Tab-separated table of C-alpha atoms and ligand atoms in Angstrom:
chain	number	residue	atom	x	y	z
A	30	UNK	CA	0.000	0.000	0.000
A	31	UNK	CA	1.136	3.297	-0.952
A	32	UNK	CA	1.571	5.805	1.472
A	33	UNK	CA	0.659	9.763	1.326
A	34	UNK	CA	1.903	12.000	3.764
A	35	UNK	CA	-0.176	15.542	4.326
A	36	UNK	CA	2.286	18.296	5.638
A	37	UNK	CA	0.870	20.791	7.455
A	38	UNK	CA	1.672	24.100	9.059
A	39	UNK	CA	-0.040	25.380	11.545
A	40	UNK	CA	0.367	29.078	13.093
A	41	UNK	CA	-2.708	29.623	16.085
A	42	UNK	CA	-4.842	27.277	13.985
A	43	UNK	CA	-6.313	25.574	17.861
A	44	UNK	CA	-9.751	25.565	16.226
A	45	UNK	CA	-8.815	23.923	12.878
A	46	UNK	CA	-6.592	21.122	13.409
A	47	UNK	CA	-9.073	18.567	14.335
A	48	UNK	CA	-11.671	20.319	11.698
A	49	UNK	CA	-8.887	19.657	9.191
A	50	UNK	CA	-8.000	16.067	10.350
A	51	UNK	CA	-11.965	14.894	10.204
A	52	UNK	CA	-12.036	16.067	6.732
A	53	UNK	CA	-8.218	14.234	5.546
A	54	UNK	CA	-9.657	11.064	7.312
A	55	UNK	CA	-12.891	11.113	5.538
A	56	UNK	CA	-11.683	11.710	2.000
A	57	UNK	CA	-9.174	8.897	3.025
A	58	UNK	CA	-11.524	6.280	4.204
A	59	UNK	CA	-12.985	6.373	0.427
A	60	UNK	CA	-9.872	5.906	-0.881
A	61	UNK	CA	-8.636	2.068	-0.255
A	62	UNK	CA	-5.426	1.972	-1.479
A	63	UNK	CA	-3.936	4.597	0.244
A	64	UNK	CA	-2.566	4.790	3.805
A	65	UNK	CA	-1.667	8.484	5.314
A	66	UNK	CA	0.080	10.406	7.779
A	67	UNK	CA	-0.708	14.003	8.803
A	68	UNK	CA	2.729	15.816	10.181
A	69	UNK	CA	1.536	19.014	11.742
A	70	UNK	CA	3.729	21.581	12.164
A	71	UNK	CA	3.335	23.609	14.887
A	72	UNK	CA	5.049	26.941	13.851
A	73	UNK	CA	5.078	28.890	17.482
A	74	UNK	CA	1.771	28.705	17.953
A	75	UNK	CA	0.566	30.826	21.121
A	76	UNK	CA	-2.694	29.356	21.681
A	77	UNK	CA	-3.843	25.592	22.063
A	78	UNK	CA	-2.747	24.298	19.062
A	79	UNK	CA	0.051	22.418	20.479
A	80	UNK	CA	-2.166	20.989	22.956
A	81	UNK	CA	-5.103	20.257	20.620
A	82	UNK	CA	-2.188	18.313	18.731
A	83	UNK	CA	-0.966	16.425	21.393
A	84	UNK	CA	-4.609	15.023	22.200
A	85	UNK	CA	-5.476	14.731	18.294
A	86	UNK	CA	-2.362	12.113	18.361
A	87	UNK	CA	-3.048	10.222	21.220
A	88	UNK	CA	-6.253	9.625	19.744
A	89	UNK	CA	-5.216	8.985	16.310
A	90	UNK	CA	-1.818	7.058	15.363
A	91	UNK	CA	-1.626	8.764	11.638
A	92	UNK	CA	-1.294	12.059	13.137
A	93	UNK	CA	1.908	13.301	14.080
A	94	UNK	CA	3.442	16.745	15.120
A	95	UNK	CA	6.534	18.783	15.256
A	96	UNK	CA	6.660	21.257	17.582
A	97	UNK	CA	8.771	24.778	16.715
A	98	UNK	CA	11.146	26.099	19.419
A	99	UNK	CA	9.249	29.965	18.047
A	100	UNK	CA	7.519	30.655	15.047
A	101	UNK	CA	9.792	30.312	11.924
A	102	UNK	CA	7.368	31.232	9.030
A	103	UNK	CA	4.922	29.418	7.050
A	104	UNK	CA	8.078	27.970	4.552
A	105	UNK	CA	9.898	26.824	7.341
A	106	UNK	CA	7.293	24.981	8.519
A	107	UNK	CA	6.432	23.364	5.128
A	108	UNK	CA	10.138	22.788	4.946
A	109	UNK	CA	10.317	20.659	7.942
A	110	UNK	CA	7.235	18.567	7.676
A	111	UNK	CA	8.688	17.256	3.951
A	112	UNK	CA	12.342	16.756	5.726
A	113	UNK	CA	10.319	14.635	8.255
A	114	UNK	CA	7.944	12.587	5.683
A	115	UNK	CA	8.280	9.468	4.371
A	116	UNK	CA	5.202	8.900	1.702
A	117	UNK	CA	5.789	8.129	-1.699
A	118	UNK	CA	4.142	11.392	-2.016
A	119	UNK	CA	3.881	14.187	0.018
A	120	UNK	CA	1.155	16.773	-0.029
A	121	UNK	CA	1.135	19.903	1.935
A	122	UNK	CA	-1.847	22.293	2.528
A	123	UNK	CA	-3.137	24.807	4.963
A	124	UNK	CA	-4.408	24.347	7.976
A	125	UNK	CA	-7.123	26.755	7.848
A	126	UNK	CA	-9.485	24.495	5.348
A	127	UNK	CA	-8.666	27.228	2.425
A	128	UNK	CA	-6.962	24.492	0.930
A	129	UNK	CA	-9.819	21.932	0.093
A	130	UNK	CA	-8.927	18.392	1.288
A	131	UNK	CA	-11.718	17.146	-1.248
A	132	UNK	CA	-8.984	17.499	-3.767
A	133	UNK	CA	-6.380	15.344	-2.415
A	134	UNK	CA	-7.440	12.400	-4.782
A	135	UNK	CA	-8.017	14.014	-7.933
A	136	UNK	CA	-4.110	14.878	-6.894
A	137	UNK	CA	-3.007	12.013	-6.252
A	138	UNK	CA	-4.680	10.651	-9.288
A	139	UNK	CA	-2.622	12.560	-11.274
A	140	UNK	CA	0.707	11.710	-9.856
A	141	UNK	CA	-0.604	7.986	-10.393
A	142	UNK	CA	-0.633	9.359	-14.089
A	143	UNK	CA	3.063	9.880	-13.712
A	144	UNK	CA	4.117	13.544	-13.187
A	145	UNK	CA	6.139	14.158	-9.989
A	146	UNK	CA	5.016	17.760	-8.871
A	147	UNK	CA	0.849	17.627	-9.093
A	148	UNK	CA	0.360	21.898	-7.875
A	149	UNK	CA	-2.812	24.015	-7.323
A	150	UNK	CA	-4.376	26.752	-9.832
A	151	UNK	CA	-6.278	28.725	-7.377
A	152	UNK	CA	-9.708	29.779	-8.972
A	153	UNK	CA	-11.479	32.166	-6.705
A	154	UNK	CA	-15.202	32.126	-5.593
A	155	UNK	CA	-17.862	34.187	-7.235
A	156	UNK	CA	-18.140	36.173	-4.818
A	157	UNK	CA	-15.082	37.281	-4.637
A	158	UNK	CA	-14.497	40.456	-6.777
A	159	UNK	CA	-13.112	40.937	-10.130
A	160	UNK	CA	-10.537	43.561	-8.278
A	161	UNK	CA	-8.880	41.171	-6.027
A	162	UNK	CA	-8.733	38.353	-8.902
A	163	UNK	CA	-7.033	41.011	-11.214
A	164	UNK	CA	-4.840	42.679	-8.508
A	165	UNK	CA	-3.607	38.605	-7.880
A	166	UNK	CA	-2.854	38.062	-11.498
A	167	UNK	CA	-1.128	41.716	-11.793
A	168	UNK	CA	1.088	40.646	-8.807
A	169	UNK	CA	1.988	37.112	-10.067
A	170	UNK	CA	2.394	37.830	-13.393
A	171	UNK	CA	5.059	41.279	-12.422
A	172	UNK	CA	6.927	38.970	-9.914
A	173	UNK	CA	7.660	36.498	-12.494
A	174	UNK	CA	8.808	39.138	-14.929
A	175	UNK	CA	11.519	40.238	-12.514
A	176	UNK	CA	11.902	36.848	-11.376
A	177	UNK	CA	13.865	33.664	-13.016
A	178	UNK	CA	10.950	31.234	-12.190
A	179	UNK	CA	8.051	31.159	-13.167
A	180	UNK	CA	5.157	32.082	-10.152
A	181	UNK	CA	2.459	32.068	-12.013
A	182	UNK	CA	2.469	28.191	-12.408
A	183	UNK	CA	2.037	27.373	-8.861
A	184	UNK	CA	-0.630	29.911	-8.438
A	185	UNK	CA	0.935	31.195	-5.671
A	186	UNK	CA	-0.115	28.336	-3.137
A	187	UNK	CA	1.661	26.073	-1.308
A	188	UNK	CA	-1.089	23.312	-1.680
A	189	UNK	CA	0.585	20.994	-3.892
A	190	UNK	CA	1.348	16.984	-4.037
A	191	UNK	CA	5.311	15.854	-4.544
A	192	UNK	CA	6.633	12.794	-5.033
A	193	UNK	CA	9.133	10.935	-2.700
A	194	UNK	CA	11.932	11.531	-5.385
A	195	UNK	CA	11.283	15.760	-5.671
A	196	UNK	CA	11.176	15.657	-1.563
A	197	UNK	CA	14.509	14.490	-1.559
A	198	UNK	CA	15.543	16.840	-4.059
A	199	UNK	CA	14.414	19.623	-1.613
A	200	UNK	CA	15.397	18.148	1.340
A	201	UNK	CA	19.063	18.105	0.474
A	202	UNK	CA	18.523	22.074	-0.359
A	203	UNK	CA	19.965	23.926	2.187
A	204	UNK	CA	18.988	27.665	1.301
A	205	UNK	CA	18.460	30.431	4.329
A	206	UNK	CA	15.517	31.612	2.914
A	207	UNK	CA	13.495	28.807	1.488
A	208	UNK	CA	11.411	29.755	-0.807
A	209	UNK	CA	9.498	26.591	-1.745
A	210	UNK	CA	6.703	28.117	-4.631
A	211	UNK	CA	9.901	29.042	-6.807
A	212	UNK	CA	11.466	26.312	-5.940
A	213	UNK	CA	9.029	23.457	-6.810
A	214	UNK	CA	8.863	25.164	-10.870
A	215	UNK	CA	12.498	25.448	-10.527
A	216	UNK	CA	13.366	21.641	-9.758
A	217	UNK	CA	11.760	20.385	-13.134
A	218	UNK	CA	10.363	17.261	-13.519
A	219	UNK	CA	7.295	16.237	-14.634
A	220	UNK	CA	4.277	18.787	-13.597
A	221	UNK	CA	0.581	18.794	-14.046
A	222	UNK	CA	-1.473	21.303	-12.174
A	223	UNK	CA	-4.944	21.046	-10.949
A	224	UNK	CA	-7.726	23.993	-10.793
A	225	UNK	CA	-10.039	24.348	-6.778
A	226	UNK	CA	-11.557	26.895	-5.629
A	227	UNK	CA	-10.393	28.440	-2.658
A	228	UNK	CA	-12.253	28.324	0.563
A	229	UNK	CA	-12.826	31.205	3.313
A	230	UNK	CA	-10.857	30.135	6.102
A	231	UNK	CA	-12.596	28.375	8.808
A	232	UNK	CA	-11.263	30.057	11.900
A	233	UNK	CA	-9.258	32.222	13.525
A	234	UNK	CA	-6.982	35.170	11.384
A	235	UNK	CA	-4.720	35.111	8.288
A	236	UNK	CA	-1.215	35.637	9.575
A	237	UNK	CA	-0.431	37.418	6.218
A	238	UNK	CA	-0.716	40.734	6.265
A	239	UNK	CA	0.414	44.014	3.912
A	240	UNK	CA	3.817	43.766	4.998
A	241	UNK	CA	4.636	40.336	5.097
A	242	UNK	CA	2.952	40.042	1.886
A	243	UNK	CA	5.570	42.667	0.614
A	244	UNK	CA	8.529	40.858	1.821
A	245	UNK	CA	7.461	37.385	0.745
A	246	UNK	CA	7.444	39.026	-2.961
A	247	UNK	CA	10.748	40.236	-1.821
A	248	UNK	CA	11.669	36.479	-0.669
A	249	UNK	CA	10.498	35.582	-4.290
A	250	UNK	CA	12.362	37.619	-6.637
A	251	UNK	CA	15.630	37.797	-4.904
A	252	UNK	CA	15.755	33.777	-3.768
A	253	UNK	CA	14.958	33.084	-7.832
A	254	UNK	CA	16.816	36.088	-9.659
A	255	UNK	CA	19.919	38.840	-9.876
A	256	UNK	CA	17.605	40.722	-12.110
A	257	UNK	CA	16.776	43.599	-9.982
A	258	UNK	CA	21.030	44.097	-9.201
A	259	UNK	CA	21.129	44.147	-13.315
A	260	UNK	CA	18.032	46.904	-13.520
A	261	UNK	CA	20.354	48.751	-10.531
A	262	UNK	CA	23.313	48.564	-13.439
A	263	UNK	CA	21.304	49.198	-16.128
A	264	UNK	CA	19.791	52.872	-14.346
A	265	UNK	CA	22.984	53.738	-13.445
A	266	UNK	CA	24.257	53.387	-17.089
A	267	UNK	CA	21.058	55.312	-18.232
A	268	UNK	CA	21.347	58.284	-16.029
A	269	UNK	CA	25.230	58.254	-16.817
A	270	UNK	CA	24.701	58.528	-20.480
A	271	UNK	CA	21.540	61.266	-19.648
A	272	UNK	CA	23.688	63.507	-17.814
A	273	UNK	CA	26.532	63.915	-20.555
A	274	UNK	CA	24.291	65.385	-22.635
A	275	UNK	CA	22.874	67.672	-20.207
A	276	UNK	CA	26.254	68.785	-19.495
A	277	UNK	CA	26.703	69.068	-23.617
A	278	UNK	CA	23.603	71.255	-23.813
A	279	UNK	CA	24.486	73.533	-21.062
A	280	UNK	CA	27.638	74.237	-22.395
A	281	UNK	CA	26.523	74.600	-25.668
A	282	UNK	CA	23.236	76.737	-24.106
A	283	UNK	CA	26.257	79.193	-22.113
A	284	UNK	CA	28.425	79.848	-25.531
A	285	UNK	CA	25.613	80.988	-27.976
A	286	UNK	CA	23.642	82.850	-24.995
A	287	UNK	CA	26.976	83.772	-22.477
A	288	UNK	CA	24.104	83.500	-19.996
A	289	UNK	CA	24.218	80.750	-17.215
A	290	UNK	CA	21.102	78.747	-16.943
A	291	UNK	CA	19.568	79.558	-13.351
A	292	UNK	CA	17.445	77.905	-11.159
A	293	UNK	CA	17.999	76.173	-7.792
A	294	UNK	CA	14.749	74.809	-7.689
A	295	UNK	CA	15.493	71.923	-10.497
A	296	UNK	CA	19.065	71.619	-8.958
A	297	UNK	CA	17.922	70.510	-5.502
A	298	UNK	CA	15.183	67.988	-7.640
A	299	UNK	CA	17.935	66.034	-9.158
A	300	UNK	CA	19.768	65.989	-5.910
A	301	UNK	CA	16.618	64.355	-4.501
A	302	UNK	CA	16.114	61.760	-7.329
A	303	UNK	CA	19.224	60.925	-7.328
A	304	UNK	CA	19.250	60.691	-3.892
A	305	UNK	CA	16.334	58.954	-3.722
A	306	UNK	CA	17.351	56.018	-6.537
A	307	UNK	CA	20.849	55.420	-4.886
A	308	UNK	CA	19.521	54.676	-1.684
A	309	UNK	CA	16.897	52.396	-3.236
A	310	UNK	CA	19.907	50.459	-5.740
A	311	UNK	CA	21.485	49.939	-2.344
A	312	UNK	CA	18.438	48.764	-0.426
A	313	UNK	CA	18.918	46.048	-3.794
A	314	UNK	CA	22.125	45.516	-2.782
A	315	UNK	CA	21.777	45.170	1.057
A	316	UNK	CA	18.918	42.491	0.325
A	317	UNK	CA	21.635	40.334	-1.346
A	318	UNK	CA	24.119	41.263	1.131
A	319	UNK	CA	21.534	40.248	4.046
A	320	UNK	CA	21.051	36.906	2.061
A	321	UNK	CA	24.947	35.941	2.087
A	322	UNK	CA	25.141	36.910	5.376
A	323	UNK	CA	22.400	34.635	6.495
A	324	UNK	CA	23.902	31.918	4.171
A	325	UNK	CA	26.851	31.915	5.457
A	326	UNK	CA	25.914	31.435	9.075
A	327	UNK	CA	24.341	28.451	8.591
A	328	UNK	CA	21.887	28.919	10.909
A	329	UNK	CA	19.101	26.196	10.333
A	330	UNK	CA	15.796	26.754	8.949
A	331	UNK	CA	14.050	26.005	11.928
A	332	UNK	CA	14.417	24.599	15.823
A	333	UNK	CA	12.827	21.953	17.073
A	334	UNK	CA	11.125	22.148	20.879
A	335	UNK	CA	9.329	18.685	20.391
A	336	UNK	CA	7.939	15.752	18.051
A	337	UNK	CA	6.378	12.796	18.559
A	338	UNK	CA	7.889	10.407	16.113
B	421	UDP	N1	1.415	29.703	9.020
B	421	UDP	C1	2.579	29.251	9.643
B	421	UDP	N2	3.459	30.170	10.144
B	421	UDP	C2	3.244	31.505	10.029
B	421	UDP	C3	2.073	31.953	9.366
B	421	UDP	C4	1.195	31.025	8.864
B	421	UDP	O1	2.810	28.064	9.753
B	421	UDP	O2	4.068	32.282	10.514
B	421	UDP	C5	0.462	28.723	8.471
B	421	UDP	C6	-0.987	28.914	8.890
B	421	UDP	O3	-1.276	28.227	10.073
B	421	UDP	C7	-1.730	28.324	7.701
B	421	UDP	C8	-0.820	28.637	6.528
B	421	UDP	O4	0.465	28.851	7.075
B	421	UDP	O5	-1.867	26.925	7.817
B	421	UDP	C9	-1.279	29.834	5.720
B	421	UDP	O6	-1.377	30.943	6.560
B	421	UDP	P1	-2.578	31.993	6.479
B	421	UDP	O7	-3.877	31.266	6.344
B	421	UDP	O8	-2.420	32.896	7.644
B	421	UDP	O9	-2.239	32.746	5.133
B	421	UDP	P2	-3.219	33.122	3.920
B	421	UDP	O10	-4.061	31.907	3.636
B	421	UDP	O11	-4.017	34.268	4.391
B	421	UDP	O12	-2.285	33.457	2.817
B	422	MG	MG1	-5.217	30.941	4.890
């Protein structure tokens, strides 16, 4: 019997895990040739969820859980449950039921059809407006322009199903800051992706907010990419080449006129902008600089308080 092991991450999620467990066993018990395991990850969680584990797995011997020393981040997390399974596939999902589990064997169907990587197209509900859809696509679309990989693919969610094989492809990665939806279109192999439609979540809050949002597209273009040090390059040569002729015309302005051109206010402009753009090139640069730095520490991805396997 083959076995499929569900990775999930779970940040405050006390309400969910069991919710989310009922629903795995359920679309399990209707498939018979399957046997599972359910590796929670508990990512620093600072409400029950460790406990609601603990009791989940003393009632159930599929589920299991690793416990976070603090909370590491959502990739981390994901990270850890796929060093720690050992399916012949491995699927990993949300905890907060956005991620239907209803899906799992139409997924695992798929890998039975031979491709390795089986990812998630996220369709969005109805009622759901045309603004958010567009903004989603806008955002996906831009980061894979600046980006070597491409986004778009794995609809930006980390509900996919990987073979054995592509897990230890990732497990032997040993990046700082994982960044796990570039990296499963990066690996290769074979990939077939699958269309749901996202649920609301069941409980609790998203953990994603405006800012972390930002620096998870910042994750994503600089894990994947040295595009945006090349743009830096490319500015610089532009404004380089700009300025020579303004210096051509002003001289050329002050012989035929033997006036000077005047004006303070445009002066203390260009000081700004350029200002302004050098300090931004180096905020490139210092993102790189911050990523070799945590490279070379070697710091691992997570800590681990606890596990019970
Ligand atoms: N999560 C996590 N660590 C974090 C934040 C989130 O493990 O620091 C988990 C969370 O429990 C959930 C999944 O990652 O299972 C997605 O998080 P969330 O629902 O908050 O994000 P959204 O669906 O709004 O993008
Ligand atoms: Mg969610």
């Amino acid at each position: 019997m083959k076995k499929i092991s569900i990775v999930i991450p779970a940040h405050n999620e006390e309400n969910n895990v069991a919710l989310i467990h009922q629903r795995i066993k359920d679309v399990f018990s209707k498939l018979e040739n399957y046997r599972f395991e359910i590796i929670f990850v508990n990512d620093g969680s600072r409400d029950q969820t460790q406990k609601k584990l603990e009791d989940l797995s003393n009632h159930f011997e599929e589920v299991k859980f690793i416990e976070f020393s603090r909370n590491f981040g959502h990739q981390p997390a994901v990270k850890a449950g796929m060093d720690y399974a050992n399916g012949n596939a491995v699927i990993s999902m949300d905890a907060d039921l956005q991620h239907p589990p209803e899906l799992i064997p139409e997924l695992i169907e798929k890998w039975e059809e031979g491709f390795d990587i089986v990812y998630t197209i996220r369709t969005y509900p109805k009622q759901i407006s045309a603004f958010k859809r567009k903004t989603s696509t806008v955002f996906y679309h831009l980061l894979s322009s600046i980006s070597d990989v491409n986004l778009v693919k794995g609809g930006g969610s980390d509900f996919r199903l990987m073979d054995a094989s592509v897990v230890d492809v990732v497990r032997e990665m040993n990046e700082a800051d994982i960044f796990l939806r570039g990296l499963s279109t990066w690996v290769g192999f074979r990939q077939a992706g699958v269309p749901y439609v996202a649920a609301e979540r069941a409980s609790g809050e998203s953990s994603y907010h405006l800012s972390k949002m930002i620096r998870f597209a910042f994750t994503g273009i600089t894990a994947f990419s040295v595009k945006p040090l090349y743009i830096a390059a490319y500015l610089g040569f532009i404004f380089s080449v700009l300025s020579v002729f303004g210096y051509l015309i002003y001289i050329i302005h002050s012989f035929m006129t033997k006036t000077e051109i005047s004006g303070w206010a445009s002066l203390i402009m260009t000081v700004v902008f350029f200002g302004g753009l050098q300090l931004i090139i180096m905020g490139i640069i210092g993102i790189y600089l911050g990523k070799i730095f945590k490279q070379v520490k070697e710091r691992p991805n997570y800590i681990i308080r606890s596990k019970n396997f």
